[in-house]
XYZ file of C-alpha atoms in Angstrom:
339
model
C 0.000 0.000 0.000
C 2.842 2.411 0.806
C 6.413 2.975 -0.287
C 8.439 2.783 2.916
C 12.109 3.129 2.013
C 11.841 6.855 1.426
C 11.523 10.139 3.319
C 8.131 11.614 4.218
C 7.433 14.989 5.809
C 6.294 14.359 9.382
C 5.864 17.931 10.647
C 6.979 21.492 10.376
C 10.222 21.564 12.374
C 8.876 24.370 14.565
C 5.971 22.173 15.685
C 8.104 19.485 17.375
C 9.762 20.431 20.646
C 10.283 19.216 24.204
C 6.854 17.619 24.425
C 5.681 14.149 23.478
C 3.779 14.517 20.200
C 1.631 11.597 19.070
C 1.039 11.004 15.350
C 0.037 8.200 13.004
C 1.741 7.804 9.617
C 1.354 4.934 7.158
C -0.881 3.321 9.767
C 1.906 3.255 12.394
C 1.615 5.067 15.736
C 4.651 7.248 16.390
C 5.715 9.615 19.172
C 7.996 12.566 18.391
C 10.086 14.772 20.649
C 13.415 16.594 20.779
C 16.352 15.746 22.958
C 17.859 18.379 25.203
C 20.359 19.247 22.447
C 17.467 19.907 20.031
C 17.904 16.827 17.851
C 14.640 15.087 16.892
C 13.520 11.604 17.941
C 10.743 9.346 16.646
C 9.728 6.127 18.427
C 6.937 3.598 18.154
C 4.171 5.038 20.281
C 3.445 1.903 22.300
C 5.108 0.434 25.374
C 5.842 -3.246 24.662
C 4.294 -4.299 28.010
C 0.607 -3.441 27.522
C 0.866 -1.091 24.536
C -0.038 2.089 26.387
C 1.036 4.969 24.100
C 4.370 6.332 25.264
C 2.951 9.773 24.478
C 0.812 9.262 27.615
C 3.983 9.007 29.700
C 6.740 11.431 30.662
C 9.764 12.917 28.930
C 12.685 12.688 31.358
C 15.856 14.166 29.955
C 16.286 12.408 26.630
C 14.246 9.324 27.616
C 10.548 8.467 27.640
C 8.970 6.877 30.711
C 5.819 4.805 30.198
C 2.901 6.126 32.236
C 1.746 2.641 33.266
C 4.677 0.894 35.012
C 7.650 3.165 34.362
C 9.490 1.243 31.644
C 11.874 3.826 30.216
C 13.242 4.019 26.665
C 16.068 5.999 25.115
C 16.089 7.578 21.657
C 17.110 4.272 20.039
C 14.115 2.443 21.530
C 16.229 0.537 24.068
C 14.752 0.036 27.522
C 17.050 1.722 30.048
C 15.013 1.185 33.217
C 12.343 -1.222 34.484
C 11.514 -0.003 38.013
C 9.340 -2.967 38.995
C 12.131 -5.498 38.284
C 15.464 -3.728 38.093
C 18.248 -5.967 36.878
C 15.763 -8.152 35.019
C 14.692 -5.943 32.112
C 12.828 -8.127 29.589
C 14.858 -8.678 26.427
C 11.834 -7.868 24.325
C 11.342 -4.507 26.032
C 12.288 -2.610 22.861
C 10.368 -0.134 20.751
C 10.929 0.682 17.094
C 12.870 3.859 16.348
C 12.686 5.849 13.125
C 15.377 8.002 11.468
C 14.356 11.675 11.459
C 16.072 14.721 9.951
C 15.441 18.481 9.992
C 15.684 20.050 6.551
C 13.944 22.859 4.622
C 11.963 23.846 7.743
C 10.450 20.330 7.828
C 10.998 17.269 9.979
C 11.424 14.255 7.683
C 10.870 10.642 8.741
C 12.097 7.391 7.169
C 9.436 4.700 7.492
C 11.371 1.740 6.070
C 14.629 -0.078 6.775
C 16.692 2.308 8.925
C 19.913 0.933 7.432
C 18.889 2.473 4.107
C 18.058 5.924 5.488
C 20.356 8.349 3.662
C 19.622 12.056 4.335
C 21.162 12.879 0.950
C 18.094 11.309 -0.690
C 15.671 13.801 0.894
C 13.790 15.559 -1.884
C 15.897 18.528 -3.049
C 14.529 22.083 -3.128
C 16.671 24.241 -5.442
C 17.295 27.870 -4.449
C 15.953 27.254 -0.938
C 18.749 29.328 0.624
C 18.926 31.876 -2.212
C 18.006 35.293 -0.712
C 16.610 36.379 -4.078
C 13.801 33.840 -3.756
C 10.834 34.485 -1.466
C 9.108 31.795 0.599
C 5.657 31.648 2.110
C 5.102 30.365 5.633
C 3.202 27.436 4.165
C 0.693 25.327 5.998
C -0.649 21.913 6.896
C -4.083 20.313 6.825
C -5.583 16.871 7.148
C -7.753 15.621 4.302
C -10.123 12.719 4.879
C -9.173 10.807 1.763
C -6.590 8.357 0.488
C -3.319 10.100 -0.345
C -3.404 8.957 -3.983
C -6.540 11.009 -4.607
C -4.509 14.058 -3.600
C -1.709 12.940 -5.920
C -4.219 12.574 -8.759
C -5.461 16.100 -8.099
C -1.929 17.511 -8.216
C -1.326 15.874 -11.600
C -4.471 17.413 -13.075
C -4.053 20.960 -14.468
C -7.593 20.895 -15.868
C -9.519 20.815 -12.590
C -8.581 24.442 -11.852
C -11.085 25.602 -14.498
C -13.956 24.312 -12.340
C -12.654 24.045 -8.765
C -10.504 27.207 -8.554
C -12.512 29.661 -10.648
C -11.552 32.749 -8.623
C -7.846 31.921 -8.260
C -5.925 29.646 -10.638
C -8.415 29.260 -13.483
C -8.177 31.181 -16.736
C -8.505 30.881 -20.480
C -7.078 27.622 -21.778
C -7.120 25.696 -18.519
C -10.217 23.795 -19.583
C -9.227 22.481 -23.004
C -5.616 23.150 -24.087
C -3.761 19.856 -24.820
C -1.563 18.349 -22.097
C 1.958 16.940 -22.406
C 3.020 13.964 -20.275
C 6.657 13.217 -19.468
C 8.098 10.505 -17.228
C 11.391 10.541 -15.333
C 13.069 8.108 -12.954
C 11.181 9.339 -9.897
C 7.902 10.651 -11.218
C 5.636 12.148 -13.849
C 5.116 15.664 -15.254
C 1.870 16.879 -16.813
C 2.283 20.313 -18.394
C 1.196 22.784 -21.053
C 2.003 26.278 -22.247
C -1.047 28.501 -22.683
C -0.077 31.358 -24.983
C -1.442 34.873 -25.416
C -4.116 34.730 -22.722
C -4.850 36.863 -19.630
C -3.165 35.750 -16.378
C -5.282 33.917 -13.836
C -6.894 36.080 -11.103
C -4.430 34.894 -8.440
C -1.346 35.747 -10.497
C -2.592 38.993 -12.045
C -1.419 40.840 -8.893
C 2.006 39.167 -8.922
C 3.359 39.395 -12.463
C 5.843 42.138 -13.410
C 4.084 43.213 -16.607
C 0.642 44.219 -17.863
C -1.633 42.645 -20.428
C -1.777 39.104 -21.729
C 0.859 36.490 -21.015
C 2.287 33.130 -21.931
C 1.664 30.764 -19.044
C 3.119 27.403 -18.047
C 1.165 24.899 -15.996
C 3.715 22.343 -14.741
C 2.193 19.647 -12.531
C 4.757 17.117 -11.316
C 4.435 14.220 -8.890
C 7.505 12.481 -7.450
C 7.656 9.368 -5.318
C 6.513 8.717 -2.698
C 3.961 11.575 -2.880
C 5.595 14.956 -3.483
C 3.905 17.429 -5.799
C 5.793 20.231 -7.538
C 3.431 22.686 -9.208
C 5.387 25.266 -11.191
C 3.681 28.338 -12.641
C 5.569 30.559 -15.073
C 4.108 33.841 -16.322
C 6.003 35.702 -19.012
C 5.159 38.341 -21.667
C 3.443 37.158 -24.832
C 5.900 35.642 -27.268
C 8.534 34.801 -24.636
C 7.055 31.550 -23.313
C 7.748 28.020 -24.448
C 9.556 24.840 -23.416
C 12.814 25.767 -25.137
C 12.839 29.509 -24.529
C 14.977 31.207 -21.846
C 13.407 33.300 -19.125
C 13.380 37.078 -19.554
C 13.673 39.804 -16.917
C 9.881 40.028 -16.536
C 9.356 36.286 -16.098
C 7.627 35.406 -12.827
C 8.148 31.903 -11.445
C 6.270 30.402 -8.534
C 6.798 26.827 -7.344
C 4.299 25.245 -4.990
C 5.821 22.344 -3.052
C 3.260 19.857 -1.792
C 4.090 16.951 0.521
C 1.491 14.253 1.143
C 2.072 11.879 4.050
C -0.478 9.074 4.444
C -1.943 8.835 7.926
C -3.840 5.700 6.996
C -5.912 4.533 4.036
C -8.606 7.130 4.736
C -6.590 10.209 5.810
C -3.726 12.289 4.469
C -1.542 14.925 6.130
C -0.889 17.646 3.528
C 2.036 20.085 3.906
C 2.888 22.896 1.488
C 4.759 26.126 0.873
C 5.438 28.357 -2.132
C 8.765 29.553 -3.493
C 9.003 32.487 -5.909
C 11.721 34.282 -7.849
C 10.551 37.793 -6.918
C 9.329 39.933 -4.000
C 11.728 38.028 -1.744
C 11.332 40.257 1.326
C 7.745 41.372 0.744
C 5.779 39.908 3.663
C 2.484 41.249 2.308
C 3.030 39.306 -0.907
C 3.889 36.182 1.087
C 0.704 36.488 3.118
C -1.375 37.106 -0.024
C 0.068 34.012 -1.676
C -0.285 31.885 1.445
C -3.910 32.908 1.945
C -4.704 32.251 -1.708
C -3.068 28.840 -1.660
C -4.864 27.798 1.516
C -8.202 28.880 0.043
C -7.545 26.779 -3.051
C -6.460 23.758 -1.008
C -9.639 23.992 1.051
C -11.565 23.903 -2.230
C -9.622 20.770 -3.180
C -10.245 19.247 0.252
C -14.007 19.599 -0.135
C -13.931 17.862 -3.522
C -11.443 15.128 -2.600
C -13.249 14.047 0.554
C -16.389 13.499 -1.515
C -14.359 11.697 -4.198
C -12.972 9.370 -1.507
C -16.460 8.516 -0.293
C -17.713 7.890 -3.803
C -14.746 5.808 -4.948
C -14.642 3.765 -1.741
C -18.305 2.779 -1.945
C -19.271 3.010 -5.617
C -22.785 2.168 -6.751
C -21.668 1.938 -10.372
C -18.180 1.604 -11.926
C -16.094 4.744 -12.400
C -14.547 5.830 -15.689
C -11.280 7.544 -16.643
C -10.790 10.506 -18.971
C -7.824 11.450 -21.101
C -6.751 13.965 -18.462
C -6.156 11.045 -16.062
C -3.226 9.685 -18.088
C -0.585 11.388 -15.932
C -2.114 10.176 -12.684
C -2.392 6.632 -14.019
C 1.253 6.705 -15.125
C 2.357 7.827 -11.647
C 0.269 5.176 -9.904
C 1.797 2.488 -12.120
C 5.325 3.737 -11.347
C 4.605 3.852 -7.608
C 2.976 0.411 -7.634
C 6.047 -1.084 -9.296
C 8.327 0.531 -6.688
C 6.208 -0.806 -3.829
C 6.201 -4.316 -5.277
C 9.965 -4.186 -5.790
C 10.387 -3.141 -2.157
C 8.280 -6.014 -0.815
């Protein structure tokens, strides 16, 4: 069901501190905290004695004490104290530990074989530390649907014409042909829309007036990372093989889907732009607009999940689903190879 030997976003780094934080990812219960030196820890959230969540216990220094009988575990999951029978700690008094890394303002977790956890394979974000690029604060929300429905949505440039009418829609988003490209780690669905007005959301952000050439770049990378790139450039300067000009505005929306279980998804995002780097008002405008659009998606996707989980009649696919189907096939092959 899930690809496990990979990095998932578990939280915004700022949201994990010196408290026991209970979460569920990929159907596994996990407790997060930070050691006294600030480094993050993730353990199975269940004492091996009677499976009381360790998050119901106490953080003592860098160890977690179970709130039932005091079994205490260090950051590797090893039991370091058993007060009711000191000197006779059960050999099986061990909890699973997960590799975790802080990067790009996120806390990343490795859900598979810890021996394979290489931080260098965390999804790269170009220009993240470039002061010329502006970043939004981003956000997080839970969506009551399977994570692959969110992935489908983020490989579908056409839905904006109906779901995001007041923000990302615009001439050409409903019928212009789509290109599909595959690479080693994912799929890109894209199109250039030429000589049309900018969408309402971007009209306030572009550096020029009048019509534009516009790129919709919808990319999904394994395990479930969406990269939505929007390029707005003066008419006649857009195209796959054309260089950017001084007026070109680029915004990249990074979207990280972490399955909670088969019915729920934790959705993280932020936007990265090549202009207005220090303009907080622009960042807030973009963040508010993105959150509004994602709430529109949430409403649709939760209903899609209900309908697809309990169908009365069979569903059909359209041509616009080709990118999503290609990604699902790629992911399915990777999961089978892993197992």
